């Protein structure tokens, strides 16, 4: 694009041709800041549009540097207008990463991501990533922060655990452990149990072992990133998590979608039990695939009769719809 720079008397001070295509994202962010300070509106608008339109491509090539710049180096953004535009860019880049977490978490430079940026990402309810995978990456990140840190957890001393916990303390606070199933917890989290508060470990074990448990510690909303089609899954209030449902013609699909013949990937009128209260019978599938306590507070899911489609072990439902009542 062609840029004209003028002074307060509208006299031209500079004329130049700028090609944005071959510039790094951080360079363009700095260019936009300079344009804001010089009040070059055409360059401001053009750069902002270019950054938004090419957000995914930029994240593919340089996600760590972008996030460290946008979410950590706040001293670069001092003017009110700059802050407003940066907030818009932050929201777009953050949304893109939440929908495509591999752009950040699979980056070869992931261990260079600043802790503040990582905490911000993990606080997002729409991060489309399994909690056990998040935990794996956090452990990798924490170990990498100290080259002398032992990588084999079976060889850890008490001092090794204290050192790693100090690095991960704030990050552990935002991991949604109750959304990790029992098997994943034992395989991935249990070896590092000394990093977690004792009351949280006890609460997790209780929820895995006791029927119809209600989590007491470390409660977070369910991450909603895995829901891709609102025709078959609807959100409830974010105070805890989502409620899933379909319509009478598609079957009761809990976080799934209908298959040929009217059945569903999870439950459904086309195959098997749809829903029952465990106080009187069973749950979906004739076992405990899905069941709810009599007070309806915290629903439970334990994969038994249906494939695992990533539903959390415990979640709250704000509303649900009964399609049919059959009297035996």
CSV table of C-alpha atoms in Angstrom, one decimal:
chain,number,residue,atom,x,y,z
A,1,UNK,CA,0.0,0.0,0.0
A,2,UNK,CA,1.0,3.6,-0.5
A,3,UNK,CA,1.4,5.7,2.7
A,4,UNK,CA,1.4,9.5,3.0
A,5,UNK,CA,2.6,11.0,6.3
A,6,UNK,CA,1.6,14.6,7.0
A,7,UNK,CA,2.2,17.0,9.8
A,8,UNK,CA,-0.5,19.0,11.8
A,9,UNK,CA,-0.6,21.6,8.9
A,10,UNK,CA,-1.5,18.7,6.5
A,11,UNK,CA,1.9,19.1,4.7
A,12,UNK,CA,3.4,15.9,3.4
A,13,UNK,CA,6.4,14.7,5.4
A,14,UNK,CA,6.9,11.3,3.9
A,15,UNK,CA,5.7,9.2,1.0
A,16,UNK,CA,6.4,5.4,0.7
A,17,UNK,CA,5.3,2.0,-0.5
A,18,UNK,CA,4.8,-0.7,2.1
A,19,UNK,CA,4.5,-4.4,1.2
A,20,UNK,CA,2.9,-6.3,4.2
A,21,UNK,CA,2.9,-9.7,2.6
A,22,UNK,CA,6.5,-10.7,3.6
A,23,UNK,CA,6.5,-9.2,7.0
A,24,UNK,CA,6.4,-11.1,10.3
A,25,UNK,CA,3.3,-10.6,12.4
A,26,UNK,CA,5.2,-9.0,15.3
A,27,UNK,CA,6.8,-6.6,12.9
A,28,UNK,CA,3.3,-5.6,11.6
A,29,UNK,CA,2.1,-5.2,15.2
A,30,UNK,CA,5.0,-2.8,15.9
A,31,UNK,CA,4.2,-1.0,12.6
A,32,UNK,CA,0.6,-0.5,13.7
A,33,UNK,CA,1.7,1.0,17.0
A,34,UNK,CA,4.0,3.4,15.1
A,35,UNK,CA,1.1,4.3,12.8
A,36,UNK,CA,-1.1,4.9,15.8
A,37,UNK,CA,1.4,7.3,17.3
A,38,UNK,CA,1.8,9.1,14.0
A,39,UNK,CA,-2.0,9.0,13.5
A,40,UNK,CA,-1.7,7.5,10.0
A,41,UNK,CA,-5.3,6.2,9.7
A,42,UNK,CA,-5.0,4.5,6.4
A,43,UNK,CA,-2.0,2.5,7.5
A,44,UNK,CA,-3.7,1.7,10.8
A,45,UNK,CA,-6.9,0.4,9.2
A,46,UNK,CA,-5.0,-1.5,6.4
A,47,UNK,CA,-2.6,-3.2,8.9
A,48,UNK,CA,-5.4,-4.1,11.3
A,49,UNK,CA,-7.4,-5.7,8.4
A,50,UNK,CA,-4.4,-7.6,7.1
A,51,UNK,CA,-3.5,-9.0,10.5
A,52,UNK,CA,-7.1,-10.2,11.1
A,53,UNK,CA,-7.4,-11.8,7.6
A,54,UNK,CA,-4.1,-13.6,7.9
A,55,UNK,CA,-4.4,-14.5,11.6
A,56,UNK,CA,-4.3,-18.3,11.1
A,57,UNK,CA,-1.3,-18.2,8.7
A,58,UNK,CA,0.6,-16.0,11.1
A,59,UNK,CA,-0.1,-18.4,14.0
A,60,UNK,CA,1.0,-21.3,11.9
A,61,UNK,CA,4.5,-19.8,11.5
A,62,UNK,CA,5.1,-17.8,14.7
A,63,UNK,CA,2.5,-18.5,17.3
A,64,UNK,CA,4.7,-18.3,20.4
A,65,UNK,CA,6.4,-15.0,19.5
A,66,UNK,CA,2.9,-13.5,18.6
A,67,UNK,CA,1.4,-14.5,22.0
A,68,UNK,CA,4.3,-13.4,24.0
A,69,UNK,CA,4.2,-10.0,22.3
A,70,UNK,CA,0.4,-9.6,22.4
A,71,UNK,CA,-0.3,-10.9,25.9
A,72,UNK,CA,2.9,-10.2,27.9
A,73,UNK,CA,4.6,-7.1,26.5
A,74,UNK,CA,1.8,-4.7,27.5
A,75,UNK,CA,4.3,-1.8,27.8
A,76,UNK,CA,4.2,-1.6,24.0
A,77,UNK,CA,0.6,-0.5,24.1
A,78,UNK,CA,0.2,2.8,25.8
A,79,UNK,CA,-2.3,4.9,23.9
A,80,UNK,CA,-6.0,4.4,24.3
A,81,UNK,CA,-6.6,3.7,20.6
A,82,UNK,CA,-3.8,1.2,20.6
A,83,UNK,CA,-5.3,-0.6,23.5
A,84,UNK,CA,-8.7,-0.8,21.9
A,85,UNK,CA,-7.3,-2.2,18.7
A,86,UNK,CA,-5.0,-4.6,20.5
A,87,UNK,CA,-7.9,-5.9,22.5
A,88,UNK,CA,-9.7,-6.7,19.2
A,89,UNK,CA,-6.6,-8.5,17.9
A,90,UNK,CA,-6.1,-10.4,21.1
A,91,UNK,CA,-9.7,-11.7,21.0
A,92,UNK,CA,-9.3,-12.9,17.4
A,93,UNK,CA,-5.9,-14.5,17.9
A,94,UNK,CA,-7.1,-16.1,21.2
A,95,UNK,CA,-10.2,-17.5,19.6
A,96,UNK,CA,-8.2,-18.9,16.7
A,97,UNK,CA,-5.9,-20.7,19.0
A,98,UNK,CA,-8.7,-22.1,21.2
A,99,UNK,CA,-10.3,-23.5,18.0
A,100,UNK,CA,-7.0,-24.8,16.7
A,101,UNK,CA,-4.8,-25.5,19.8
A,102,UNK,CA,-2.2,-27.4,17.8
A,103,UNK,CA,-1.0,-24.0,16.5
A,104,UNK,CA,0.4,-23.2,19.9
A,105,UNK,CA,0.7,-26.5,21.9
A,106,UNK,CA,2.4,-28.4,19.0
A,107,UNK,CA,4.8,-25.6,18.2
A,108,UNK,CA,8.5,-26.5,18.5
A,109,UNK,CA,8.9,-23.4,20.5
A,110,UNK,CA,6.1,-24.1,22.9
A,111,UNK,CA,8.4,-24.2,25.9
A,112,UNK,CA,9.3,-20.6,25.2
A,113,UNK,CA,5.7,-19.4,25.8
A,114,UNK,CA,5.5,-17.0,28.7
A,115,UNK,CA,3.6,-18.2,31.7
A,116,UNK,CA,1.2,-15.2,31.7
A,117,UNK,CA,0.1,-16.1,28.1
A,118,UNK,CA,-0.3,-19.8,29.0
A,119,UNK,CA,-2.5,-19.0,32.0
A,120,UNK,CA,-4.7,-16.8,29.8
A,121,UNK,CA,-5.2,-19.6,27.3
A,122,UNK,CA,-6.0,-22.2,29.9
A,123,UNK,CA,-8.6,-19.9,31.4
A,124,UNK,CA,-10.6,-20.1,28.2
A,125,UNK,CA,-13.8,-22.2,28.4
A,126,UNK,CA,-13.7,-22.7,24.6
A,127,UNK,CA,-10.2,-24.3,24.4
A,128,UNK,CA,-10.7,-27.3,22.2
A,129,UNK,CA,-8.3,-29.7,23.9
A,130,UNK,CA,-8.6,-32.6,26.3
A,131,UNK,CA,-7.6,-31.8,29.8
A,132,UNK,CA,-5.2,-34.8,30.0
A,133,UNK,CA,-3.4,-33.4,26.9
A,134,UNK,CA,-3.2,-30.0,28.5
A,135,UNK,CA,-1.6,-31.6,31.5
A,136,UNK,CA,1.0,-33.4,29.4
A,137,UNK,CA,2.1,-30.2,27.8
A,138,UNK,CA,2.2,-28.3,31.1
A,139,UNK,CA,4.5,-31.0,32.5
A,140,UNK,CA,6.7,-30.7,29.4
A,141,UNK,CA,6.7,-26.9,29.7
A,142,UNK,CA,7.6,-27.0,33.4
A,143,UNK,CA,10.5,-29.4,33.1
A,144,UNK,CA,11.9,-27.4,30.2
A,145,UNK,CA,12.1,-24.2,32.3
A,146,UNK,CA,15.0,-25.7,34.2
A,147,UNK,CA,17.7,-27.6,32.1
A,148,UNK,CA,18.8,-29.3,35.3
A,149,UNK,CA,15.3,-30.7,36.1
A,150,UNK,CA,15.1,-34.5,36.0
A,151,UNK,CA,12.7,-35.6,33.2
A,152,UNK,CA,12.0,-39.1,34.6
A,153,UNK,CA,9.4,-38.7,37.3
A,154,UNK,CA,10.2,-42.2,38.8
A,155,UNK,CA,13.6,-40.7,39.8
A,156,UNK,CA,12.2,-37.6,41.4
A,157,UNK,CA,13.3,-36.5,44.9
A,158,UNK,CA,11.2,-34.3,47.1
A,159,UNK,CA,13.3,-31.4,46.0
A,160,UNK,CA,12.6,-32.2,42.3
A,161,UNK,CA,8.8,-32.1,43.0
A,162,UNK,CA,9.1,-28.8,45.0
A,163,UNK,CA,11.1,-27.2,42.1
A,164,UNK,CA,8.6,-28.3,39.5
A,165,UNK,CA,5.6,-27.3,41.6
A,166,UNK,CA,7.1,-23.8,42.0
A,167,UNK,CA,7.2,-23.4,38.3
A,168,UNK,CA,3.7,-24.8,37.7
A,169,UNK,CA,1.9,-23.6,40.8
A,170,UNK,CA,-0.2,-20.9,39.0
A,171,UNK,CA,-0.8,-23.1,36.0
A,172,UNK,CA,-2.0,-26.0,38.1
A,173,UNK,CA,-4.7,-23.7,39.6
A,174,UNK,CA,-6.4,-23.5,36.1
A,175,UNK,CA,-6.2,-27.1,35.1
A,176,UNK,CA,-9.7,-28.7,35.2
A,177,UNK,CA,-8.8,-32.0,36.8
A,178,UNK,CA,-12.4,-33.1,37.3
A,179,UNK,CA,-12.7,-33.3,33.5
A,180,UNK,CA,-9.9,-36.0,33.4
A,181,UNK,CA,-11.3,-39.6,33.6
A,182,UNK,CA,-10.0,-42.1,36.1
A,183,UNK,CA,-7.8,-44.0,33.8
A,184,UNK,CA,-6.1,-40.9,32.4
A,185,UNK,CA,-5.7,-39.6,35.9
A,186,UNK,CA,-3.9,-42.7,37.1
A,187,UNK,CA,-1.7,-42.9,34.0
A,188,UNK,CA,-0.8,-39.2,33.6
A,189,UNK,CA,-1.5,-37.2,36.7
A,190,UNK,CA,-1.0,-39.7,39.6
A,191,UNK,CA,2.8,-39.9,39.0
A,192,UNK,CA,2.9,-36.2,39.7
A,193,UNK,CA,0.4,-36.2,42.5
A,194,UNK,CA,2.8,-34.4,44.8
A,195,UNK,CA,2.4,-31.3,42.7
A,196,UNK,CA,-1.3,-31.1,43.6
A,197,UNK,CA,-2.9,-30.0,46.8
A,198,UNK,CA,-3.8,-33.0,49.1
A,199,UNK,CA,-7.5,-31.9,49.3
A,200,UNK,CA,-7.8,-31.8,45.5
A,201,UNK,CA,-6.2,-35.3,45.1
A,202,UNK,CA,-8.6,-36.7,47.8
A,203,UNK,CA,-11.6,-35.1,46.1
A,204,UNK,CA,-10.6,-36.5,42.7
A,205,UNK,CA,-10.2,-40.0,44.1
A,206,UNK,CA,-13.6,-39.7,45.8
A,207,UNK,CA,-15.3,-38.7,42.6
A,208,UNK,CA,-13.8,-41.6,40.7
A,209,UNK,CA,-14.8,-44.2,43.4
A,210,UNK,CA,-18.1,-43.0,44.7
A,211,UNK,CA,-21.4,-43.2,42.9
A,212,UNK,CA,-23.0,-39.8,42.1
A,213,UNK,CA,-20.3,-37.7,43.6
A,214,UNK,CA,-20.4,-33.9,43.7
A,215,UNK,CA,-16.9,-32.3,43.3
A,216,UNK,CA,-16.0,-30.1,46.3
A,217,UNK,CA,-12.7,-28.5,45.1
A,218,UNK,CA,-11.3,-26.9,42.0
A,219,UNK,CA,-14.6,-26.4,40.2
A,220,UNK,CA,-14.5,-25.0,36.7
A,221,UNK,CA,-16.9,-24.7,33.8
A,222,UNK,CA,-16.7,-27.5,31.3
A,223,UNK,CA,-14.6,-26.6,28.2
A,224,UNK,CA,-17.0,-26.2,25.3
A,225,UNK,CA,-14.5,-26.4,22.5
A,226,UNK,CA,-15.4,-30.0,21.4
A,227,UNK,CA,-19.0,-29.0,20.5
A,228,UNK,CA,-18.9,-28.3,16.8
A,229,UNK,CA,-22.6,-28.4,15.7
A,230,UNK,CA,-25.2,-26.5,17.7
A,231,UNK,CA,-28.0,-28.5,15.9
A,232,UNK,CA,-27.1,-31.5,18.0
A,233,UNK,CA,-25.6,-29.8,21.1
A,234,UNK,CA,-26.7,-26.7,23.0
A,235,UNK,CA,-24.9,-24.8,25.7
A,236,UNK,CA,-26.3,-24.1,29.1
A,237,UNK,CA,-25.1,-21.3,31.4
A,238,UNK,CA,-21.3,-21.2,31.8
A,239,UNK,CA,-21.5,-21.4,35.6
A,240,UNK,CA,-20.5,-25.0,35.2
A,241,UNK,CA,-21.0,-26.6,31.8
A,242,UNK,CA,-23.1,-27.6,28.8
A,243,UNK,CA,-26.3,-29.5,28.3
A,244,UNK,CA,-26.6,-31.5,25.2
A,245,UNK,CA,-29.6,-32.5,23.3
A,246,UNK,CA,-31.2,-33.1,19.9
A,247,UNK,CA,-34.8,-33.2,18.7
A,248,UNK,CA,-37.4,-35.9,18.5
A,249,UNK,CA,-36.5,-36.6,14.8
A,250,UNK,CA,-32.8,-37.0,15.5
A,251,UNK,CA,-32.8,-38.8,18.7
A,252,UNK,CA,-31.4,-37.7,22.1
A,253,UNK,CA,-27.7,-37.1,21.1
A,254,UNK,CA,-25.5,-36.2,24.0
A,255,UNK,CA,-22.6,-34.5,22.4
A,256,UNK,CA,-22.9,-36.6,19.3
A,257,UNK,CA,-24.7,-36.7,16.0
A,258,UNK,CA,-27.4,-38.9,14.5
A,259,UNK,CA,-26.4,-41.9,12.2
A,260,UNK,CA,-28.2,-43.5,9.4
A,261,UNK,CA,-31.5,-45.0,10.6
A,262,UNK,CA,-32.2,-42.5,13.3
A,263,UNK,CA,-29.8,-43.9,15.9
A,264,UNK,CA,-27.2,-41.8,17.6
A,265,UNK,CA,-23.5,-41.9,18.6
A,266,UNK,CA,-24.5,-41.7,22.2
A,267,UNK,CA,-28.0,-42.7,23.4
A,268,UNK,CA,-30.8,-41.9,21.1
A,269,UNK,CA,-34.3,-43.3,20.2
A,270,UNK,CA,-32.7,-45.4,17.6
A,271,UNK,CA,-30.8,-47.7,19.9
A,272,UNK,CA,-30.7,-48.6,23.6
A,273,UNK,CA,-31.9,-46.9,26.7
A,274,UNK,CA,-32.3,-43.2,26.4
A,275,UNK,CA,-32.3,-41.9,30.0
A,276,UNK,CA,-33.2,-43.2,33.4
A,277,UNK,CA,-32.7,-42.1,37.0
A,278,UNK,CA,-30.1,-44.3,38.7
A,279,UNK,CA,-32.1,-44.2,41.9
A,280,UNK,CA,-34.7,-46.5,40.3
A,281,UNK,CA,-32.9,-48.2,37.4
A,282,UNK,CA,-29.8,-47.5,35.4
A,283,UNK,CA,-28.5,-44.9,33.0
A,284,UNK,CA,-28.0,-44.6,29.3
A,285,UNK,CA,-27.0,-48.0,27.8
A,286,UNK,CA,-28.3,-50.0,30.7
A,287,UNK,CA,-25.3,-49.1,32.8
A,288,UNK,CA,-23.7,-45.8,33.9
A,289,UNK,CA,-22.9,-44.2,30.5
A,290,UNK,CA,-25.0,-41.3,31.7
A,291,UNK,CA,-26.9,-40.9,34.9
A,292,UNK,CA,-28.1,-38.1,37.3
A,293,UNK,CA,-28.7,-38.1,41.0
A,294,UNK,CA,-32.2,-37.4,42.4
A,295,UNK,CA,-31.4,-33.8,43.1
A,296,UNK,CA,-30.2,-33.3,39.5
A,297,UNK,CA,-27.1,-31.4,40.6
A,298,UNK,CA,-24.1,-33.0,39.0
A,299,UNK,CA,-24.5,-35.4,36.2
A,300,UNK,CA,-22.1,-38.3,35.7
A,301,UNK,CA,-20.7,-40.1,32.7
A,302,UNK,CA,-18.7,-43.3,32.7
A,303,UNK,CA,-18.1,-44.9,29.3
A,304,UNK,CA,-19.5,-48.5,29.3
A,305,UNK,CA,-22.0,-49.3,26.6
A,306,UNK,CA,-21.1,-46.5,24.1
A,307,UNK,CA,-17.8,-45.3,22.6
A,308,UNK,CA,-15.9,-42.6,24.4
A,309,UNK,CA,-16.6,-39.3,22.7
A,310,UNK,CA,-14.9,-37.0,25.2
A,311,UNK,CA,-17.7,-36.3,27.6
A,312,UNK,CA,-16.4,-35.1,31.0
A,313,UNK,CA,-16.9,-37.4,34.0
A,314,UNK,CA,-18.9,-34.8,35.9
A,315,UNK,CA,-20.9,-31.8,34.8
A,316,UNK,CA,-23.9,-29.7,35.7
A,317,UNK,CA,-27.0,-29.1,33.5
A,318,UNK,CA,-29.1,-26.0,33.7
A,319,UNK,CA,-32.0,-27.4,31.7
A,320,UNK,CA,-33.1,-30.5,29.8
A,321,UNK,CA,-36.0,-31.6,27.6
A,322,UNK,CA,-38.0,-34.8,27.9
A,323,UNK,CA,-39.2,-36.1,24.5
A,324,UNK,CA,-41.2,-39.1,25.6
A,325,UNK,CA,-42.4,-40.8,28.7
A,326,UNK,CA,-43.1,-44.5,28.5
A,327,UNK,CA,-45.2,-46.1,31.3
A,328,UNK,CA,-44.3,-49.7,31.9
